[in-house]
mmCIF file of C-alpha atoms in Angstrom:
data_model
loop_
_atom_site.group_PDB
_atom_site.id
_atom_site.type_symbol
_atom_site.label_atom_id
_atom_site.label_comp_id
_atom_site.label_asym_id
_atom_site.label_seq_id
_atom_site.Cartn_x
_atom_site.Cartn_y
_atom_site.Cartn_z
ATOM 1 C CA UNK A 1 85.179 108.602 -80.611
ATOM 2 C CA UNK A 2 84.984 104.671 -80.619
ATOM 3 C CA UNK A 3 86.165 103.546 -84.632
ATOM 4 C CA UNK A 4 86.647 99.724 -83.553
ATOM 5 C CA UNK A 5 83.936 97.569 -84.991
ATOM 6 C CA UNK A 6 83.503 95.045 -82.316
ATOM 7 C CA UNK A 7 83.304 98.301 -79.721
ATOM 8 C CA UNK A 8 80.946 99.719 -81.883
ATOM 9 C CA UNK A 9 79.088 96.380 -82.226
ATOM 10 C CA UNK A 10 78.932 96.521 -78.397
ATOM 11 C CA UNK A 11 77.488 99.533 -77.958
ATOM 12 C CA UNK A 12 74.785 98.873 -80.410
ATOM 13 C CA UNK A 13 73.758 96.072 -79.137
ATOM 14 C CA UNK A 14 73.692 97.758 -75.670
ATOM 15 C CA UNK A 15 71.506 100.790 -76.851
ATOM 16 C CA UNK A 16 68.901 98.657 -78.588
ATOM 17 C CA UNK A 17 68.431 96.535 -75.264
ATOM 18 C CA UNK A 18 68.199 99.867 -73.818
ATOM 19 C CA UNK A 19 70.823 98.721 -71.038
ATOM 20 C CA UNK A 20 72.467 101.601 -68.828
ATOM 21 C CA UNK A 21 76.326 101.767 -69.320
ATOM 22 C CA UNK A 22 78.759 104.359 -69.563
ATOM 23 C CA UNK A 23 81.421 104.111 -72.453
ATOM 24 C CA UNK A 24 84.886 104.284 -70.991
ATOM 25 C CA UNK A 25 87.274 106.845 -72.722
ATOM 26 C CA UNK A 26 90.367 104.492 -73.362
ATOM 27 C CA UNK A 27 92.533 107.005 -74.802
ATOM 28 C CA UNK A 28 93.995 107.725 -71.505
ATOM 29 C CA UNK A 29 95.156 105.480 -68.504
ATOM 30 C CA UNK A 30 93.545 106.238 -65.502
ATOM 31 C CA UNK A 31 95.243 106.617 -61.962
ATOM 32 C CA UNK A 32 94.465 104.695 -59.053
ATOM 33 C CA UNK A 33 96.631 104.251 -56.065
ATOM 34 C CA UNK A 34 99.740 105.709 -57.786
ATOM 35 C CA UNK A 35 99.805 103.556 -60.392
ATOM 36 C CA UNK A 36 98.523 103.728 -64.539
ATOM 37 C CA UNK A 37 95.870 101.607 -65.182
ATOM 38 C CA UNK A 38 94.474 100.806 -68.511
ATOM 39 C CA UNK A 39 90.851 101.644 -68.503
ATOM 40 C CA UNK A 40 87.526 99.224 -69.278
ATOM 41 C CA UNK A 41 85.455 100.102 -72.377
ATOM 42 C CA UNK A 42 82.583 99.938 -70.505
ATOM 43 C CA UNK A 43 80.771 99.435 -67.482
ATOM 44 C CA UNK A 44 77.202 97.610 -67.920
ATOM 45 C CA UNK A 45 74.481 98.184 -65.664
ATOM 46 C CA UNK A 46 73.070 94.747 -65.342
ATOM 47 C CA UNK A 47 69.386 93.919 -64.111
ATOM 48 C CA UNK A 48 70.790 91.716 -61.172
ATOM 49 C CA UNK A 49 74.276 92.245 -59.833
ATOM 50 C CA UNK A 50 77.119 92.164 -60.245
ATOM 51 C CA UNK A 51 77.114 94.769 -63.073
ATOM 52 C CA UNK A 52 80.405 94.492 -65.452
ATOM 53 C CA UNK A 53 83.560 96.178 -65.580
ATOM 54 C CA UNK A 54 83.957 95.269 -69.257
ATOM 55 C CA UNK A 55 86.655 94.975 -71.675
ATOM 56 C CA UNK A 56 85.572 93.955 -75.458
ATOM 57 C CA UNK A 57 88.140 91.148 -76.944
ATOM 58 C CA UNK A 58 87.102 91.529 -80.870
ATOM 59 C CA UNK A 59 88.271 88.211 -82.605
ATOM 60 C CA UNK A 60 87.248 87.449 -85.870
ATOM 61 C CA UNK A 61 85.027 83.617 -86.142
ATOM 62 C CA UNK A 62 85.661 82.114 -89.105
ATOM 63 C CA UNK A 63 83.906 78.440 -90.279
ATOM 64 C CA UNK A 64 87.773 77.425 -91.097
ATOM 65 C CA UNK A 65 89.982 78.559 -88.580
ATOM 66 C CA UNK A 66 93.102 77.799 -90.673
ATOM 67 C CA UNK A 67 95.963 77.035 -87.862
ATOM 68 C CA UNK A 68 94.143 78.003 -84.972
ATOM 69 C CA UNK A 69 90.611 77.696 -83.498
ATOM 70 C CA UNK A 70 88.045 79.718 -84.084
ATOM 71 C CA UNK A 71 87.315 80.165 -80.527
ATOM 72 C CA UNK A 72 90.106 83.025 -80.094
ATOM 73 C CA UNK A 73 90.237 84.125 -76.781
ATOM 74 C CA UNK A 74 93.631 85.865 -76.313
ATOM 75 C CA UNK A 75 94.162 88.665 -73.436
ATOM 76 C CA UNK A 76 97.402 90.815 -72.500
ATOM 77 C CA UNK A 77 98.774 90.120 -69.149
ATOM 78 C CA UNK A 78 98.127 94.442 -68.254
ATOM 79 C CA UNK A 79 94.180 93.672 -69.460
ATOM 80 C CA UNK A 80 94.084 90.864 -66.559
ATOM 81 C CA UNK A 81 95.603 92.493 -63.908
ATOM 82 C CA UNK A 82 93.969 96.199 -64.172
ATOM 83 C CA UNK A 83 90.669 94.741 -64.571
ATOM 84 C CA UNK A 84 90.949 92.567 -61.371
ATOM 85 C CA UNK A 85 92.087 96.023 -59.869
ATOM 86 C CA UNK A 86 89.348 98.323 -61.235
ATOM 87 C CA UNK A 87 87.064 95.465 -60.061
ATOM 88 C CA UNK A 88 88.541 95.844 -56.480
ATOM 89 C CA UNK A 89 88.031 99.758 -56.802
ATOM 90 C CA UNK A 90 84.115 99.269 -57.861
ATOM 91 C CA UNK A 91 83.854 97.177 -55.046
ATOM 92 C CA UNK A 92 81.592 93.981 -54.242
ATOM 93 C CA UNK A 93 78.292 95.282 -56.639
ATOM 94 C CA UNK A 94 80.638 94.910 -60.067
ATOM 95 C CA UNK A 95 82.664 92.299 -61.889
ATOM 96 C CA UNK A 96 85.788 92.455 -64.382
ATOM 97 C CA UNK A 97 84.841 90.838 -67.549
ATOM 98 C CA UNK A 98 86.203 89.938 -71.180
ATOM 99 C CA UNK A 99 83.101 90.380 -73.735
ATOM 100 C CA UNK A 100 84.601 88.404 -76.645
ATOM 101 C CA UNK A 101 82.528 89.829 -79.629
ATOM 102 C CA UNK A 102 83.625 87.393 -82.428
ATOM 103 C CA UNK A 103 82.629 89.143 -85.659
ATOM 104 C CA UNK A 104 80.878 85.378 -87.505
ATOM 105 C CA UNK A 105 81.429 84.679 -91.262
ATOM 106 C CA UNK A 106 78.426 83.887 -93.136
ATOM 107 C CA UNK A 107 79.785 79.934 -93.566
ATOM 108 C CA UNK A 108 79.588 79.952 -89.739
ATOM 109 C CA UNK A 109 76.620 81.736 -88.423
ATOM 110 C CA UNK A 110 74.404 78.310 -88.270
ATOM 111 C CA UNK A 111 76.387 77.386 -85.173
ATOM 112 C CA UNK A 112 75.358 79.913 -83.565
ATOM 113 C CA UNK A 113 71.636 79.944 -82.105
ATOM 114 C CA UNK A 114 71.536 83.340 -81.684
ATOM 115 C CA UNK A 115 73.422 86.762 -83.457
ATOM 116 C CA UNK A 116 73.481 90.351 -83.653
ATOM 117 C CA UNK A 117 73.587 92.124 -87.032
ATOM 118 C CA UNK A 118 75.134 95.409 -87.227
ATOM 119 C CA UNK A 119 76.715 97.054 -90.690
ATOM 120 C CA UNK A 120 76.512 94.247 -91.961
ATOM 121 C CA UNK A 121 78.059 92.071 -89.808
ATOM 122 C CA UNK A 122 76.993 89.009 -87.294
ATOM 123 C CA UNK A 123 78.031 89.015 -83.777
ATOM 124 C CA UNK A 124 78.249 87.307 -80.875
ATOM 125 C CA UNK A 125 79.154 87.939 -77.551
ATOM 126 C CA UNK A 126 80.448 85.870 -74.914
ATOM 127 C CA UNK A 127 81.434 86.742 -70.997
ATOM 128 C CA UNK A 128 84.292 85.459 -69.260
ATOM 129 C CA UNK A 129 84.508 86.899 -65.880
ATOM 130 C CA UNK A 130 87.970 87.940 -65.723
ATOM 131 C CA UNK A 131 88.640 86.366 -62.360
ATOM 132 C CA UNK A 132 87.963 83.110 -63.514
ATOM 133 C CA UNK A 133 90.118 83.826 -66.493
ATOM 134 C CA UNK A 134 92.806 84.377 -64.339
ATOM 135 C CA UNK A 135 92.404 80.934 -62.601
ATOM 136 C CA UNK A 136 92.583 78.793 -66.375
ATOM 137 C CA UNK A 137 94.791 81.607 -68.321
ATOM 138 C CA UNK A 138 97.996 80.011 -69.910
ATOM 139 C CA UNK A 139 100.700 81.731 -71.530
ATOM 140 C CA UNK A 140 100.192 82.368 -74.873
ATOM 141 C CA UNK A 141 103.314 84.293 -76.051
ATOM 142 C CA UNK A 142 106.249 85.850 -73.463
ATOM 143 C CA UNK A 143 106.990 88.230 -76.107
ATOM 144 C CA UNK A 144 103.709 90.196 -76.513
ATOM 145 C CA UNK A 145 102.762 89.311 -72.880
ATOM 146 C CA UNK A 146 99.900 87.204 -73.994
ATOM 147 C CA UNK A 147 97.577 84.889 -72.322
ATOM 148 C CA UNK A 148 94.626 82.701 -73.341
ATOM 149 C CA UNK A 149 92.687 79.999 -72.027
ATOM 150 C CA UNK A 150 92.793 76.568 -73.502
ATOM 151 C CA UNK A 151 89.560 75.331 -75.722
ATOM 152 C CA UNK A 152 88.036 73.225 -73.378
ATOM 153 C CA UNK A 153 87.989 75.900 -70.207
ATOM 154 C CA UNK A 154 86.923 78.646 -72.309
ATOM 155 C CA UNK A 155 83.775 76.487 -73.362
ATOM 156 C CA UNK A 156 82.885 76.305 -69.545
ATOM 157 C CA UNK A 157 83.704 79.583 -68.719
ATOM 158 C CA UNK A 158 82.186 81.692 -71.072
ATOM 159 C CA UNK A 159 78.481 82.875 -70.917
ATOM 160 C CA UNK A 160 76.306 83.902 -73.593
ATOM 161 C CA UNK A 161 75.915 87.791 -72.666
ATOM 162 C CA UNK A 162 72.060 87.664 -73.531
ATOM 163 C CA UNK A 163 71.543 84.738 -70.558
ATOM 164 C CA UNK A 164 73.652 86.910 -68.431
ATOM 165 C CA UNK A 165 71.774 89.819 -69.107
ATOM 166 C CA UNK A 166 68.397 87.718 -69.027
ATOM 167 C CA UNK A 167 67.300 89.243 -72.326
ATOM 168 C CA UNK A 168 65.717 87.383 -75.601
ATOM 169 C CA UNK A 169 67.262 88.680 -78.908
ATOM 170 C CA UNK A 170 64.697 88.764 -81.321
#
């Protein structure tokens, strides 16, 4: 049972578009080729291929960002590299992507055209198709095996998920 808001913000948002998908149980690593790989949370059936292979990045969007920027996009090095091999797996029809669900402050929500409200929250999601990721990704921290990309390529990259799902929130 999912107990992570962003997930659960996800899902929500999924079952009132009434969008196929199939929640991924995470608590266990799947095998493929020999090898442990860390599962999506979902896969998203999309009205036009590719559908999404799709790991949820919750970050929290604040209006002050106090010492970083609000436009978090952080990934582990393991996320990156089993998603690109889960995509290979799915094959040509399905994509590997980061949904960033940044959970928006009330102070912020005006820059934003366009959120979804769930227990009392706002939300937004953005896509980042993790193959492109990999292309921009920086180190972050060596330590926790980090990686992000840096403001200005993350503002190309990402999608709003509505306009990749060619949906209207209303």
């Amino acid at each position: 049972m999912r107990s992570n808001h962003y997930e659960l913000a996800f899902e929500a948002y999924l079952r009132g578009l009434r969008r196929p998908y199939v929640a991924v149980n995470e608590n266990r690593r799947a095998l493929a080729e020999e090898m442990s790989l860390k599962s999506m949370d979902f896969i998203v059936y999309a009205p036009a291929r590719p559908h999404l292979l799709v790991d949820v990045k919750g970050r929290k969007f604040a209006a002050s960002s106090a010492g970083g920027h609000p436009w978090e996009n952080w990934a582990t090095v393991d996320d990156v590299e089993c998603l690109l091999k889960w995509e290979a797996c799915f094959g040509a029809d399905f994509r590997a992507a980061f949904v960033f669900t940044y959970d928006v402050d009330a102070a912020a929500a005006e820059g934003f055209p366009e959120l979804f409200r769930f227990r009392d929250r706002a939300y937004a999601f953005y896509v980042v198709y993790v193959s492109e990721y990999l292309h921009s990704m920086r180190q972050r921290s060596q330590k926790w095996e980090t990686v992000s990309l840096p403001a200005a390529e993350y503002r190309r990259l990402r999608r709003p998920l509505d306009q990749l799902l060619n949906i209207t929130l209303g």
